[in-house]
Every structure is written in C-alpha cells, then in structure tokens.
Amino acid sequence: MKPADWKEKMAKYNGVFKEPPRNVPSNKVVDGPIIGNGDVGVVISGLPERQRLWISKVDFWKAKRIWPNGSPCLLGGIDIQIPALKEASYGAEQHLHDAKVVSTFRGDSLAVTMTSWVAAEENAVIVELLSESQEDISVKVDLWVQSGHESETDSGQDGDVDWVLRKFTGSDLDWPTEGTVAMRCLGNSSNSFELQPGKKTYIVAYVLTNHNVKDYVRESIEKAKLIDESRIDSLYADHENWWSQFWAKSSIEIGDEVLEKFWYGSHYIMACCSRNKAFPPGLFGSWITTDTPAWGGDYHLNYNYQAPWWGVYSSNHIELSEPYDTPLLQYMSNGRKYAEQYLECSGIYYDVGIGPKGFPNALSITNASLTYEHGHLFLGQKSNAALTAVNMLMRYYYTYDMQYASQVAYPYLIEVANFWEDYLTFEGNRYVIYRDAIHEVPTWEASHSNDEWLKEFEDMNPLLSLGLIRSVFKGLLDMSKELSLNSERREKWLHILEHISDLPTYERDGKTIFRLTEQGRDWWPDNTLAIQHIWPAGAIGLDSDPKLLEIAQNTITVLNRWTDYNGFPTIFTAAARVGYDPEIILRELRRQCLEHSFPNLFIFFGGGGIECCSGVPSAINEMLMQSHEHVIRLFPVWPQEKAAHFTNLRAVGAFIVSSELSNEMVSYVDIISEAGRTCRVFNPWPDEVICIKEIDGDQQKKIDWKLFENIISFNTEAGKRYTLRRKTQSV
C-alpha cells in the first residue's frame, strides 16, 4: 500500500485533542500528543501561546542503587512561545500513519500550524511552523534542560546551535549516563524571530547520549548543523517509508472503529518507544516527564515488563520485541548469585524490579527487606525469571528462529529450569512449590508483626508458578529436540511436567474456580492473578480438558473484573483463550477503551503504563485466530454473524495468515510459511470439498493434505504461500 493510501486508511484512528493536556508532567502515563522513534520520545503540552516539547530517551537512566533512586529520568525540552496566540483555540491530531503531531491554533485574525515528528531512522526532532495570518508573528524558542536529582547540567552555543547537557556521573552510580540536546532555528540567527505568512520555519534538534557515541555533545551539534530543508525532506522520506512498511506488516477490519483504533494505536505506541535494542522502555515508555516515575519506571518482572510485547508477536511485529531480552540476559550473573546465596539453588533468581546493564535497582534498606529478603525486593516471589521466559517462548514458537533459540531463548530457559529443578520439592508422587508468594509481599512496610510476615511468605503451590512451570518445561523439551541439545535431561523435564501439582481449585459463588494457592491465599479482590496461568503462561487452551475449560470460564465469571488496577493486558486475552462469550469480551473491551484512555491512545489503569499496549491487540488477535496449541483456528472466539477480516497475523509454527469471516462463513485462508514446517488448520469447512494450492510466484499447484479429527495438515516449504479454498472458490 502506498503512503497516501495508508494516510487515508489510518486517518480515522488518529488521536484527536480538543484541549491542552492536563497530565503533563506526570510520574505515570502522559495524556499529551506523543511521537517517537523507539529511542527518543517527545510529548507535547501547553497552551497555544507556549507549547512545550518534553524530550526523553529510553537510555537516559540514573543508575543509583537502593530503590527508588535508580530510574529513567527526564533529559530536557523545547519551549515555543508565540504571545499572539494567547486566547487562541487549541486543536491537535496525532497522526498514526506517519507518526506526526499536527497542532492548530486559531485566533480572530491569525492561525498557526505546528507539525512535530521524530525521524524514524535518526534521533532528529523536527518542528515545522506555518502561519496563515496576514502579518508577521513573533516567536521565541527556548531550549532547556532538567536539573537537580544529583545531576550536573551545562549549556552553550556553537554558531547558531544551542545545546544543553545533563549527566549522572557520581561515584555511587553503577554506570554514568550523559545526554545532550542540540537545537537550531533554521534560517534565523537567533532563537527569537518573526514567523512570516505562508513561509515554513523549522526548529530542529538532535538528541544523543554517551550510550550512543563517546563524543555525544560534539556529534549532536554537528548533526544539528547538517539539517537544512533538503535534509529534512530526506529524513521525512525515510521516516514515511519506515512507517509505511511498519503498517503493511499486518491489519484488521472488525467492524468496530473503537477497537480498531486502539489496536492500531497500541502498535503505534510500541513502535514509538521500543526500538533501542540495548535499552528497552521502562514502565512508561520513552515519555518520561519527571525524575521520579512511579515504581522507579523500571523493568517490573512480575508482569508489567513482559506485558507490553504480548500483542506484537501475533501481530507480526517481532522487530518491536527485540529490545526485550537485553536486560534479562545482562542480569543473569546477578540472578545466579542470588539463587546460590539466598536459596542454595542453581539457575537464576530475579528481583521484582531490575534495570538495564545488570543494574540491581530494587535493593532496599527497610528493616523488613533486610530481615526477610537480604536487602532486596523479591517480594516473596520466586516466579519472576520464569515469567520473563514466557515472552521468549512466544517469540520462539511464532518464528521458529533457530538462531534466536540457540543463542538467547534456550540458554536462558536452561537457567530457569536449573532453578526450578533445585527449588521444587518432590513428595507424595508430585512436585510441590513452597514459600512462593502469589502476590507481592510488601516488605517496604514495617507495621506487620513477625507472624504476619511469615504467613505472607508461606504460600504453597501458587497458581501462576504452576502454570509457568508447565510452559517452561514444555518449551524446553520442544527446543531441546529442535536443537538436538541436552537429550540426557529430557527425562527429568518430562517427569516434572507429568508430576507437577494440579492447578488448585475451590468453590466460590456457587462455582468451581481456580484458587490462587493450594495453601495460603485463596483469592485477591483487586487483581487478575487467578487467570494469569491461562494468559500469558499458556497452561490452558481450547484443546484442554473440558472440565478445566469450564473451571477457567467460571473463574472469569466470578472474577467479573473487566476493570482492574492491574489486569487489563491479561483478562480479555485469557477469556478469549478459553472460549468465553465473545459478545461479552468485545462489549467490555470496548467499554474499557472508551472509559480508560487518553486522546493519545494510551489505555491507562492504576498499575502501569505501556503494559496496556498489549490488551487490545492480543485479545483481538486471539479472538480472530488461535494457534498456541500448534493448530490454526480461524475466528474461534468471534461472533459468527459479525464480519471480520485480518491480514498477516502470525501463527505458531512461523506461519503468516490472512483470512476473512463473511456471511457466517470463513471466506478464504492464505498462509505464508516462513520455516517450512507442517501446517495444521482446524477445518473451517467441515461439510465442503477443500482444495489447497501452493503459490510460487505465478506458478500454482495442488498439494496433498490429510484430515484427522477435523484437523487439516499439510507439508510446507519455507517462503512459499498456500491457499485454502472451498472447491467452488478460485484463488
């Protein structure tokens, strides 16, 4: 699709602002227009006469230990003052198709348009001002830097370039962070100038840190000097091409503009903040507007860090997940040390919160933490490392990238398995988990008695960990066979899988539902812990025992928590995974999008930020197509009378699938095989004669296939396309 076509298609999904933002600055999610290139993030706030661009960067961290000192911090920004716009009307649109914000300010006799974007391929921030007024308008531009919080700052000029510098370099830091913004106003000798009618004026900035290049100040200044109107045109051509290719990777049409808007909007947010492979975004992405983001803005491993990417795998945006693994791998030496020192286990044992570059930011000096957790914030949980492995398993199964498996996923899963092999207790012909809290034990509080503390730590067989162990050891067995590694260990892994304790259940509200632990806490009133073994852990699916599916559906009914402080990325996808009523899922998902969102398409709840970016994509994708049990099911949890269409969603087995539901029937199925694996499809036409063809360029040929228990299976070749049709249809 050409860029102009994407512009027309995506226009209805743009973020629309009718008043200035109210939640900037914020220590959580911002509500202003946002732009970014996966490294540099910009949020725009302010009244028409004083627009402020807040500039942050995913690698701009203060690496000071003892929670919550270490966190991503604000770098600086640009103020654009146009006094003549006082009392002007405010309007802005956040364009998804090319990641630009177009702000329009109108007074009685003047109008100014401000267009802002961050170049997709470079750390250049571009602001274009255009006046439709009859007279010149005075403009003053100020470059500013955040100060305080034990940082050093500096500023200066080099020709027509202004620059600011902020750095954290104290001896008490694990590593230094230094960053700069270099800015110039094109065609103007100073930062105060007259905006002439009909003539575009540009403000440009370049943003770098010491994590990009050693001489980052000089480099940013020189880069800013090189930007002229010709360079802007070139940057925009590359920018537009990047976003056009991004949107071409997958699409949906489901007859619900609200859900479509947040499906695309969620991918937009992730593409704007998750492309720096060395520094993934923290809790609030690349839009940090204070030095004290909530929860340290870190990588919270008991669900929040993992959640943002859960939608990108099935949406065929694997590239957005590439930063995810980096801090987990960098933390392994710490994890090994903690497992050995504190639990006398091999493998890895991770804190609830970690930082980049092996930075242990979740250390604590509270009496409770020192007494019970060696000065850490494990918060009683042993499951964090296993939960981080879920994303690696998703990426592996969706791509069957054997290089990724051998170099990243498998070595990491081995360490997770090493831990659980040592930590599990085998008794009474089953494996049991002791002293693993289902929920955070609040070691930062000091009001609990010792007896209460110990009780909090005594959870036995927590539901989530039981689900994670099933996924981790199943994944290890599969990966071990594919890579021909550690065959001598498979018997043990299989034994764990076959003898791990059953998922605990109990009676509540007249229904059999899942219990949070076998012994310990039975329920939690304001969280979705009772379904996270379903999603993301993947312990239950449509092929599971019908009684288990009934218990899962009962749990969701009793949970009745479509609105939740922390559960948005889990509840809807879990409901789809176990075949819950699709009308209810869609109705409640739509309601949450309308009631808990900002105009910038952030969906927000109390407990997090970019984690909510997976809620709509993963749920909708799972309703349109499921494949986690290695069988592609088309529209398995979708109202059959509701037309829907999707293009290039990714299925387990490294298959790219397109299909349509129309007139209560699947119209067609197109499948691209990336890895040449056997493809298995739940038969969408059980009473029809089916034809399967292999497409290779202009060549077509029929292929043989088998049908067993209503599952179609056929062999594929990597790079080939396959079409499934009823006999009466043509390709």
XYZ file of C-alpha atoms in Angstrom:
731
model
C 0.000 0.000 0.000
C 1.340 3.447 -0.908
C 1.903 6.067 1.832
C -1.059 8.084 0.567
C -3.272 5.011 0.889
C -2.091 4.394 4.457
C -2.817 8.028 5.275
C -6.416 7.642 4.130
C -6.872 4.280 5.859
C -5.358 5.386 9.169
C -6.905 8.866 9.382
C -9.941 7.643 11.317
C -7.661 6.213 14.000
C -5.733 9.418 14.709
C -5.551 10.728 18.241
C -7.653 13.893 18.426
C -7.089 16.604 21.057
C -9.629 19.360 21.607
C -7.977 20.875 24.652
C -4.438 21.112 26.054
C -3.170 18.109 28.025
C -3.789 18.061 31.759
C -1.494 15.209 32.753
C 1.909 16.530 31.685
C 4.202 16.350 33.558
C 3.256 13.077 35.183
C 5.008 10.350 37.122
C 2.886 7.824 35.221
C 1.248 7.925 31.793
C 1.133 11.249 29.970
C -2.029 12.415 28.184
C -0.454 14.748 25.598
C 0.297 14.063 21.936
C 3.231 11.656 21.666
C 5.821 10.954 18.990
C 8.962 8.865 18.962
C 11.338 6.671 17.008
C 11.798 3.859 19.525
C 14.652 5.677 21.271
C 13.786 9.366 21.569
C 10.320 10.181 22.849
C 8.563 13.554 22.790
C 5.299 14.557 24.434
C 3.789 17.971 23.726
C 1.923 20.078 26.273
C 0.943 23.644 26.982
C -1.389 26.396 25.854
C -1.234 27.701 22.263
C 0.977 30.633 23.240
C 3.537 28.387 24.994
C 3.988 24.933 23.565
C 6.428 22.666 25.392
C 8.163 19.632 23.917
C 9.352 17.264 26.653
C 12.293 15.253 25.322
C 13.311 11.960 26.897
C 15.304 8.950 25.810
C 14.988 5.301 26.776
C 18.662 5.024 27.775
C 18.735 8.133 29.975
C 18.887 6.365 33.346
C 20.234 7.345 36.732
C 21.905 4.112 37.827
C 21.925 4.628 41.596
C 21.116 1.684 43.843
C 18.560 1.496 46.658
C 15.015 1.674 45.391
C 13.641 4.002 44.064
C 16.770 6.077 43.324
C 17.568 4.348 40.054
C 15.184 5.150 37.231
C 14.853 6.655 33.770
C 14.940 10.442 34.042
C 13.917 13.475 32.016
C 16.548 14.998 29.730
C 15.124 18.388 28.738
C 12.929 20.050 26.176
C 11.989 22.975 23.958
C 9.559 25.811 24.682
C 7.978 27.622 21.739
C 6.448 30.929 22.790
C 4.060 32.784 20.470
C 2.417 35.551 22.555
C -0.014 36.484 19.786
C -1.736 33.103 20.258
C -2.960 33.945 23.741
C -6.707 33.165 23.814
C -6.406 31.194 20.550
C -8.305 27.919 20.160
C -6.421 24.643 20.599
C -6.538 21.547 18.443
C -4.109 18.749 17.682
C -4.053 15.442 15.833
C -1.640 12.595 16.456
C -1.255 11.023 13.026
C -0.618 7.293 13.160
C 0.276 6.709 9.532
C 3.450 8.814 9.698
C 3.907 9.464 13.440
C 3.437 13.225 13.317
C 1.526 15.606 15.555
C -0.224 18.454 13.762
C -1.322 21.202 16.153
C -3.517 24.066 15.004
C -4.070 27.303 16.913
C -6.619 29.863 15.707
C -7.409 33.364 16.864
C -9.645 36.096 15.452
C -7.259 37.069 12.691
C -4.452 34.553 12.831
C -3.776 30.847 12.623
C -0.590 28.871 13.211
C 0.047 25.211 12.446
C 2.826 23.358 14.265
C 3.852 19.965 12.866
C 6.200 17.834 15.004
C 7.873 14.477 14.404
C 10.875 12.407 15.433
C 12.718 10.985 12.447
C 12.233 7.223 12.279
C 15.841 6.473 11.328
C 17.748 9.158 13.287
C 17.442 10.972 16.605
C 16.316 14.195 14.973
C 13.316 16.137 16.287
C 11.656 18.332 13.679
C 9.127 21.108 14.339
C 7.593 22.995 11.428
C 5.746 26.289 11.998
C 3.421 27.745 9.371
C 1.324 30.903 9.691
C -1.840 31.653 7.767
C -2.005 35.178 9.211
C -1.715 38.448 7.316
C 1.171 39.791 9.385
C 4.420 38.554 10.858
C 4.117 36.833 14.249
C 6.835 36.952 16.893
C 8.237 33.634 18.062
C 10.725 32.878 20.841
C 12.263 29.437 21.259
C 13.980 28.275 24.442
C 15.997 25.086 24.862
C 16.002 23.883 28.467
C 17.489 21.062 30.499
C 16.139 19.285 33.552
C 18.229 19.921 36.657
C 18.530 18.538 40.172
C 18.253 14.936 41.370
C 22.027 14.833 41.870
C 22.715 15.621 38.225
C 25.121 18.054 36.577
C 23.971 20.339 33.765
C 25.623 22.603 31.257
C 24.645 24.633 28.206
C 26.258 26.611 25.438
C 26.252 27.787 21.847
C 28.166 26.733 18.770
C 27.381 29.095 15.933
C 23.616 29.030 15.500
C 23.277 25.815 17.522
C 22.211 25.901 21.167
C 22.971 22.849 23.261
C 22.195 21.577 26.736
C 23.787 18.757 28.674
C 22.662 16.690 31.637
C 24.647 13.930 33.240
C 24.694 11.487 36.145
C 28.308 10.602 36.830
C 28.676 10.195 40.609
C 30.951 7.559 42.107
C 27.922 5.927 43.735
C 26.432 5.008 40.351
C 26.765 1.635 38.642
C 27.471 3.420 35.364
C 27.312 7.001 34.087
C 24.626 8.436 31.861
C 25.129 11.665 29.948
C 22.859 13.192 27.353
C 22.517 16.266 25.194
C 20.010 18.083 23.032
C 21.397 20.351 20.308
C 18.916 22.740 18.668
C 18.802 25.389 15.965
C 16.144 27.505 14.255
C 16.751 27.220 10.507
C 17.291 30.477 8.658
C 17.408 32.570 11.822
C 20.470 33.967 13.539
C 18.792 33.819 16.941
C 16.010 31.944 18.685
C 13.728 34.987 18.510
C 12.341 35.564 15.050
C 9.330 36.627 13.008
C 7.104 33.942 11.531
C 6.171 35.187 8.080
C 2.788 34.384 6.482
C 2.855 31.312 4.261
C 6.536 30.579 4.883
C 7.551 27.424 6.730
C 10.011 27.855 9.551
C 11.791 24.888 11.119
C 13.093 24.206 14.601
C 15.355 21.150 14.622
C 17.092 19.258 17.407
C 19.385 16.260 17.685
C 19.455 14.024 20.763
C 22.303 11.705 21.805
C 23.754 10.114 24.939
C 27.048 8.576 25.903
C 25.379 5.207 25.249
C 25.171 6.154 21.550
C 28.603 7.632 20.951
C 31.552 8.720 23.098
C 31.680 12.364 21.977
C 27.917 12.749 22.085
C 27.896 16.555 22.576
C 30.041 17.289 19.528
C 28.209 14.667 17.485
C 24.775 16.094 18.295
C 25.921 19.634 17.468
C 27.367 18.562 14.125
C 24.266 16.553 13.289
C 22.066 19.557 14.061
C 24.209 21.766 11.821
C 23.722 19.402 8.893
C 19.935 19.666 8.992
C 18.586 22.042 6.353
C 15.345 21.914 4.382
C 16.810 19.443 1.904
C 17.958 17.223 4.754
C 14.501 17.469 6.354
C 12.934 16.275 3.100
C 15.329 13.327 3.032
C 14.693 12.485 6.677
C 10.959 12.603 6.099
C 11.147 10.355 3.028
C 12.933 7.731 5.115
C 10.527 8.346 8.003
C 7.442 7.936 5.847
C 8.865 4.793 4.248
C 9.623 3.239 7.656
C 6.109 3.807 8.939
C 4.528 2.676 5.685
C 6.435 -0.610 5.899
C 5.530 -0.932 9.560
C 1.789 -0.640 8.949
C 1.977 -3.014 5.986
C 3.025 -5.898 8.234
C -0.499 -6.647 9.487
C -4.006 -5.234 9.649
C -7.510 -5.967 10.913
C -11.020 -4.911 9.949
C -13.619 -5.977 12.505
C -16.483 -3.519 12.031
C -15.720 -1.716 15.291
C -13.868 1.552 14.809
C -13.159 1.980 18.521
C -11.409 -1.372 18.905
C -9.630 -0.966 15.588
C -8.401 2.458 16.712
C -6.856 1.078 19.873
C -5.466 -1.955 18.059
C -3.548 0.348 15.718
C -2.900 2.914 18.447
C -1.319 0.327 20.726
C 1.082 -0.714 17.985
C 1.861 2.952 17.326
C 2.872 3.492 20.955
C 5.103 0.416 20.961
C 6.764 1.403 17.682
C 7.430 4.870 19.128
C 9.222 3.533 22.223
C 10.627 0.032 21.589
C 13.428 0.030 19.031
C 16.619 0.625 21.017
C 17.939 -2.930 21.289
C 20.276 -2.064 24.173
C 17.677 -0.237 26.280
C 14.046 -1.383 26.190
C 11.445 1.044 27.504
C 10.520 1.000 31.179
C 7.039 1.163 32.630
C 6.121 4.438 30.929
C 7.878 4.112 27.624
C 10.027 6.937 26.285
C 7.816 9.705 27.654
C 9.440 10.489 30.999
C 8.487 13.931 32.283
C 9.808 13.804 35.855
C 12.800 12.342 37.673
C 10.546 10.281 39.913
C 8.470 7.974 37.719
C 6.190 5.661 39.682
C 7.771 2.375 40.788
C 11.099 3.727 39.589
C 9.863 3.433 35.980
C 11.914 0.234 35.856
C 11.539 -3.262 34.416
C 8.974 -4.818 36.786
C 9.319 -8.559 36.235
C 6.191 -9.809 37.957
C 4.169 -8.983 34.851
C 4.491 -5.281 33.984
C 7.735 -5.525 31.996
C 6.624 -8.531 29.972
C 3.113 -7.310 29.143
C 3.728 -4.568 26.515
C 5.034 -7.082 23.977
C 2.343 -9.755 24.302
C 0.467 -8.366 21.324
C 3.378 -7.786 18.955
C 4.177 -11.465 18.361
C 0.824 -12.456 16.872
C 0.538 -9.065 15.143
C 3.667 -9.874 13.127
C 5.765 -7.133 14.706
C 8.542 -9.330 16.049
C 11.011 -6.494 15.480
C 9.442 -4.497 18.303
C 10.268 -7.297 20.759
C 13.994 -7.292 20.017
C 14.932 -4.971 22.917
C 13.053 -7.174 25.398
C 15.723 -9.800 26.096
C 18.686 -7.478 26.626
C 18.326 -6.544 30.324
C 17.266 -10.082 31.221
C 20.449 -11.519 29.755
C 22.557 -8.782 31.334
C 21.100 -9.623 34.747
C 21.927 -13.326 34.651
C 25.124 -13.058 36.684
C 23.144 -11.357 39.451
C 20.392 -13.956 39.184
C 22.862 -16.826 39.535
C 24.469 -15.201 42.559
C 21.121 -14.588 44.277
C 19.911 -18.149 43.637
C 23.073 -19.633 45.147
C 23.489 -17.224 48.059
C 19.900 -16.894 49.191
C 18.228 -20.185 48.213
C 21.142 -22.576 47.699
C 19.871 -23.282 44.213
C 21.469 -23.234 40.804
C 19.899 -21.262 37.971
C 18.615 -17.705 38.258
C 16.516 -15.915 40.871
C 15.358 -12.422 39.891
C 14.128 -9.434 41.878
C 10.712 -7.966 41.109
C 12.364 -4.906 39.559
C 15.598 -4.667 37.583
C 17.291 -2.057 35.416
C 19.421 -2.093 32.264
C 23.058 -3.211 32.027
C 22.720 -5.590 35.006
C 21.665 -2.744 37.298
C 20.025 -4.033 40.532
C 17.781 -1.054 41.199
C 15.406 -2.957 43.532
C 17.646 -3.016 46.579
C 16.157 -1.824 49.856
C 17.295 -0.692 53.308
C 13.945 -1.186 55.064
C 14.083 -3.405 58.141
C 11.619 -5.856 56.625
C 13.613 -6.231 53.418
C 16.905 -6.622 55.267
C 15.359 -9.165 57.635
C 13.463 -11.310 55.159
C 14.999 -10.737 51.721
C 18.662 -9.860 52.199
C 18.057 -6.213 51.330
C 16.240 -6.989 48.079
C 12.700 -6.620 46.839
C 11.937 -10.158 45.732
C 8.609 -9.563 47.499
C 8.300 -13.241 48.325
C 8.021 -14.298 44.678
C 10.114 -16.993 43.031
C 8.330 -16.797 39.676
C 9.857 -13.682 38.102
C 12.510 -15.360 35.953
C 10.024 -17.977 34.733
C 7.541 -15.245 33.849
C 10.180 -13.414 31.806
C 10.745 -16.637 29.828
C 7.160 -16.575 28.536
C 7.953 -13.827 26.020
C 10.964 -15.748 24.775
C 8.774 -18.793 24.265
C 6.224 -16.708 22.379
C 8.896 -15.360 20.055
C 10.333 -18.823 19.515
C 7.048 -20.521 18.694
C 5.834 -17.702 16.461
C 9.071 -17.581 14.438
C 10.940 -20.875 14.889
C 14.050 -18.743 14.573
C 16.672 -21.313 15.491
C 19.454 -18.773 15.805
C 17.382 -16.887 18.374
C 16.563 -20.156 20.113
C 20.163 -21.346 20.363
C 21.741 -18.009 21.297
C 19.079 -16.426 23.524
C 15.983 -18.394 24.469
C 17.393 -21.848 25.143
C 20.362 -20.781 27.318
C 18.019 -18.573 29.336
C 15.390 -21.292 29.748
C 18.101 -23.698 30.877
C 18.914 -21.347 33.750
C 15.232 -21.056 34.651
C 14.947 -24.850 34.589
C 18.077 -25.246 36.705
C 16.457 -23.133 39.382
C 13.159 -24.998 39.435
C 14.791 -28.432 39.334
C 16.515 -27.478 42.584
C 13.698 -25.498 44.157
C 10.815 -27.911 43.582
C 10.113 -30.482 46.285
C 9.090 -33.986 45.190
C 6.772 -35.571 47.709
C 3.801 -37.882 47.526
C 4.486 -38.573 43.831
C 4.151 -34.924 42.865
C 6.278 -31.763 42.679
C 5.335 -29.084 45.198
C 6.279 -25.407 45.452
C 6.796 -23.931 48.923
C 7.384 -20.341 50.019
C 6.500 -18.704 46.717
C 4.124 -15.765 47.157
C 1.288 -15.474 44.650
C 1.170 -11.716 45.248
C 3.768 -9.192 46.323
C 4.657 -9.330 49.998
C 5.056 -5.627 50.892
C 8.494 -5.648 52.525
C 8.662 -1.854 52.397
C 6.041 -1.674 55.144
C 7.027 -2.032 58.787
C 3.666 -2.371 60.518
C 3.256 -6.139 60.249
C 4.072 -8.474 63.094
C 6.601 -11.243 62.516
C 3.848 -13.858 62.455
C 2.024 -11.966 59.711
C 5.197 -11.605 57.683
C 5.921 -15.310 57.862
C 2.352 -16.167 56.902
C 2.630 -13.979 53.798
C 5.736 -15.897 52.757
C 4.223 -19.354 53.217
C 2.116 -19.685 50.061
C 2.221 -23.242 48.706
C 1.682 -24.136 45.055
C 0.799 -20.665 43.709
C -1.365 -20.887 40.612
C 0.821 -18.723 38.383
C 4.030 -20.608 39.119
C 2.318 -23.940 38.442
C 1.267 -22.620 35.048
C 4.687 -21.169 34.272
C 6.472 -24.416 35.118
C 4.260 -26.252 32.642
C 5.114 -23.755 29.895
C 8.831 -23.542 30.626
C 9.483 -27.288 30.709
C 7.288 -27.973 27.699
C 9.169 -25.263 25.820
C 12.497 -26.716 26.889
C 11.545 -30.164 25.665
C 10.452 -28.797 22.296
C 13.509 -26.581 21.896
C 15.902 -29.271 23.078
C 14.657 -31.634 20.384
C 14.764 -28.998 17.632
C 18.321 -28.004 18.592
C 19.476 -31.557 19.409
C 20.727 -30.449 22.812
C 20.648 -31.947 26.321
C 18.838 -35.138 25.435
C 20.050 -36.577 28.751
C 17.940 -34.016 30.644
C 14.651 -34.591 28.873
C 13.594 -37.471 31.109
C 13.775 -35.200 34.150
C 11.899 -32.385 32.407
C 9.205 -34.759 31.281
C 8.936 -36.151 34.804
C 8.378 -32.646 36.152
C 5.702 -31.999 33.532
C 3.920 -35.242 34.302
C 4.103 -34.860 38.083
C 3.764 -31.146 38.757
C 0.914 -30.468 41.202
C -2.547 -29.918 39.793
C -3.848 -26.392 39.458
C -5.664 -25.681 42.763
C -9.417 -25.068 42.734
C -12.171 -24.313 45.247
C -15.803 -23.293 45.460
C -16.736 -19.621 45.308
C -20.090 -18.027 44.492
C -21.502 -21.472 43.805
C -18.923 -22.319 41.138
C -15.711 -24.311 40.996
C -12.951 -21.841 40.175
C -9.176 -21.608 40.399
C -7.706 -20.902 43.802
C -4.671 -18.622 43.972
C -2.707 -21.157 46.022
C -3.211 -24.676 47.259
C -2.342 -23.478 50.739
C -2.227 -19.803 51.652
C -4.105 -17.000 49.958
C -7.264 -18.197 48.224
C -8.367 -15.024 46.428
C -7.328 -11.447 45.808
C -10.030 -8.806 45.470
C -8.315 -6.352 43.110
C -6.094 -8.285 40.714
C -6.279 -10.901 37.971
C -3.832 -13.393 39.433
C -6.454 -16.124 39.117
C -6.166 -16.176 35.305
C -2.514 -15.404 34.535
C -1.721 -19.128 34.336
C -4.034 -19.044 31.302
C -2.619 -15.866 29.810
C 0.215 -15.227 29.455
C 1.507 -18.525 30.895
C -0.481 -20.592 28.392
C -1.348 -23.538 30.636
C -4.914 -23.864 29.268
C -6.430 -23.607 25.793
C -9.357 -24.748 23.703
C -7.863 -28.244 23.445
C -7.681 -28.601 27.233
C -9.891 -30.956 29.224
C -13.498 -29.659 29.030
C -13.753 -29.653 32.830
C -10.644 -27.490 33.055
C -12.101 -25.108 30.467
C -15.306 -24.883 32.471
C -13.349 -24.023 35.620
C -11.451 -21.347 33.674
C -14.663 -19.812 32.355
C -16.211 -19.961 35.827
C -13.192 -18.148 37.214
C -13.590 -15.324 34.718
C -17.296 -15.083 35.561
C -16.637 -14.945 39.300
C -13.733 -12.584 38.779
C -16.141 -10.217 36.984
C -13.308 -7.783 36.772
C -13.157 -6.297 33.326
C -11.995 -3.115 35.061
C -8.894 -3.688 37.142
C -5.988 -1.831 38.695
C -3.503 -4.165 37.024
C -5.267 -6.715 34.869
C -6.132 -5.129 31.532
C -3.447 -6.961 29.492
C -4.499 -10.354 30.887
C -8.237 -10.651 31.440
C -9.561 -10.242 27.881
C -6.969 -12.447 26.203
C -7.380 -15.109 28.885
C -11.139 -15.022 28.280
C -10.605 -15.498 24.548
C -8.055 -18.255 25.136
C -10.633 -20.400 26.974
C -13.613 -19.665 24.727
C -15.547 -17.186 26.857
C -18.611 -15.479 25.367
C -17.188 -13.271 22.570
C -20.029 -10.761 22.757
C -19.167 -10.051 26.389
C -15.446 -9.829 25.634
C -15.980 -7.321 22.829
C -18.521 -5.270 24.750
C -16.356 -4.985 27.855
C -13.143 -4.432 25.922
C -14.763 -1.585 24.020
C -16.037 -0.071 27.254
C -12.589 -0.141 28.840
C -11.088 1.551 25.795
C -13.638 4.347 25.992
C -13.529 4.816 29.766
C -9.821 4.322 30.426
C -7.968 6.069 27.640
C -6.349 9.358 26.764
C -6.611 11.074 23.362
C -3.041 9.918 22.612
C -4.446 6.331 22.595
C -2.777 5.310 25.831
C -5.070 2.985 27.758
C -4.386 3.600 31.423
C -5.164 1.967 34.723
C -3.642 2.476 38.143
C -0.827 -0.006 37.992
C 1.185 0.693 34.921
C 1.852 2.350 31.583
C 2.850 0.754 28.298
C 1.794 -2.647 29.654
C -1.708 -1.805 28.459
C -0.473 -1.708 24.849
C -0.953 -5.466 24.598
C -4.527 -5.575 25.900
C -6.407 -4.876 22.682
C -4.032 -6.481 20.122
C -3.538 -9.748 21.993
C -7.247 -10.125 22.788
C -8.492 -9.288 19.289
C -5.812 -11.420 17.634
C -6.713 -14.345 19.875
C -10.385 -13.966 19.004
C -9.634 -13.866 15.277
C -7.066 -16.654 15.261
C -5.599 -19.027 17.828
C -2.584 -21.218 17.250
C -0.835 -21.726 20.584
C -1.675 -25.453 20.523
C 0.027 -25.726 17.115
C -3.302 -25.799 15.315
C -4.524 -22.691 13.482
C -8.116 -21.950 14.481
C -9.861 -19.254 12.472
C -12.323 -16.953 14.251
C -12.565 -19.416 17.148
C -13.979 -16.948 19.677
C -15.762 -14.472 17.455
C -19.478 -13.757 16.913
C -20.077 -15.738 13.751
C -22.629 -13.265 12.420
C -20.102 -10.401 12.738
C -17.949 -9.933 9.632
C -14.210 -9.656 10.213
C -11.015 -9.683 8.220
C -7.351 -9.852 9.104
C -4.162 -9.740 7.079
C -0.783 -11.186 8.039
C -1.335 -12.178 11.635
C 1.372 -14.527 12.834
C 0.615 -18.089 13.935
C 2.673 -20.547 15.959
C 4.839 -22.512 13.543
C 6.125 -19.379 11.755
C 3.069 -19.009 9.573
C 1.711 -15.658 8.342
C -2.044 -15.974 7.975
C -4.775 -13.909 6.326
C -8.466 -14.760 6.410
C -11.982 -13.369 6.374
C -15.299 -14.212 8.006
C -18.310 -13.160 5.952
C -21.920 -14.310 5.991
C -21.108 -16.572 8.952
C -18.510 -18.481 6.943
C -14.754 -18.349 6.520
C -14.245 -16.979 3.006
C -10.637 -17.971 2.449
C -7.353 -18.773 4.164
C -3.951 -17.610 2.885
C -0.818 -18.853 4.637
C 2.835 -17.979 4.125
C 5.275 -20.491 5.587
C 8.489 -18.953 6.910
C 10.121 -22.056 8.364
C 8.770 -24.854 6.184
C 7.024 -26.689 8.996
C 3.944 -28.893 8.824
C 0.870 -26.693 8.872
C -2.211 -27.771 10.816
C -5.519 -25.951 10.417
C -8.771 -26.668 12.202
C -11.089 -27.330 9.269
C -13.179 -24.200 8.576
C -15.402 -26.071 6.070
C -16.263 -29.468 7.590
C -19.040 -30.148 5.091
C -17.238 -28.915 1.978
C -14.711 -30.243 -0.514
C -11.427 -28.420 0.049
C -8.626 -27.511 -2.328
C -5.151 -26.464 -1.127
C -2.687 -24.886 -3.538
C 0.921 -23.857 -3.243
C 1.688 -20.481 -4.822
C 5.217 -19.814 -6.038
C 5.284 -16.567 -7.987
C 2.972 -17.097 -10.963
C 3.001 -20.854 -10.520
C 0.242 -22.776 -8.713
C -0.009 -26.425 -7.885
C -2.350 -28.529 -5.834
C -0.809 -30.226 -2.832
C -1.744 -33.296 -0.856
C -3.173 -32.907 2.603
C -4.611 -35.054 5.354
C -7.673 -34.724 7.551
C -7.773 -36.263 11.018
C -10.213 -35.333 13.774
C -11.244 -32.316 11.705
C -7.687 -31.002 11.504
C -6.192 -30.379 8.071
C -2.431 -30.965 7.896
C -0.024 -30.464 5.014
C 3.698 -30.052 4.496
C 5.114 -26.656 3.552
C 8.306 -25.155 2.175
C 9.895 -22.026 3.591
C 8.962 -18.927 1.631
C 6.004 -20.497 -0.145
C 2.398 -19.293 0.037
C -0.562 -21.635 0.449
C -4.228 -21.020 -0.186
C -7.127 -22.982 1.277
C -10.464 -22.699 -0.506
C -13.730 -24.493 -0.802
C -13.859 -26.380 -4.087
C -16.273 -23.854 -5.626
C -13.881 -20.952 -4.985
C -10.989 -19.760 -7.095
C -7.700 -18.324 -5.876
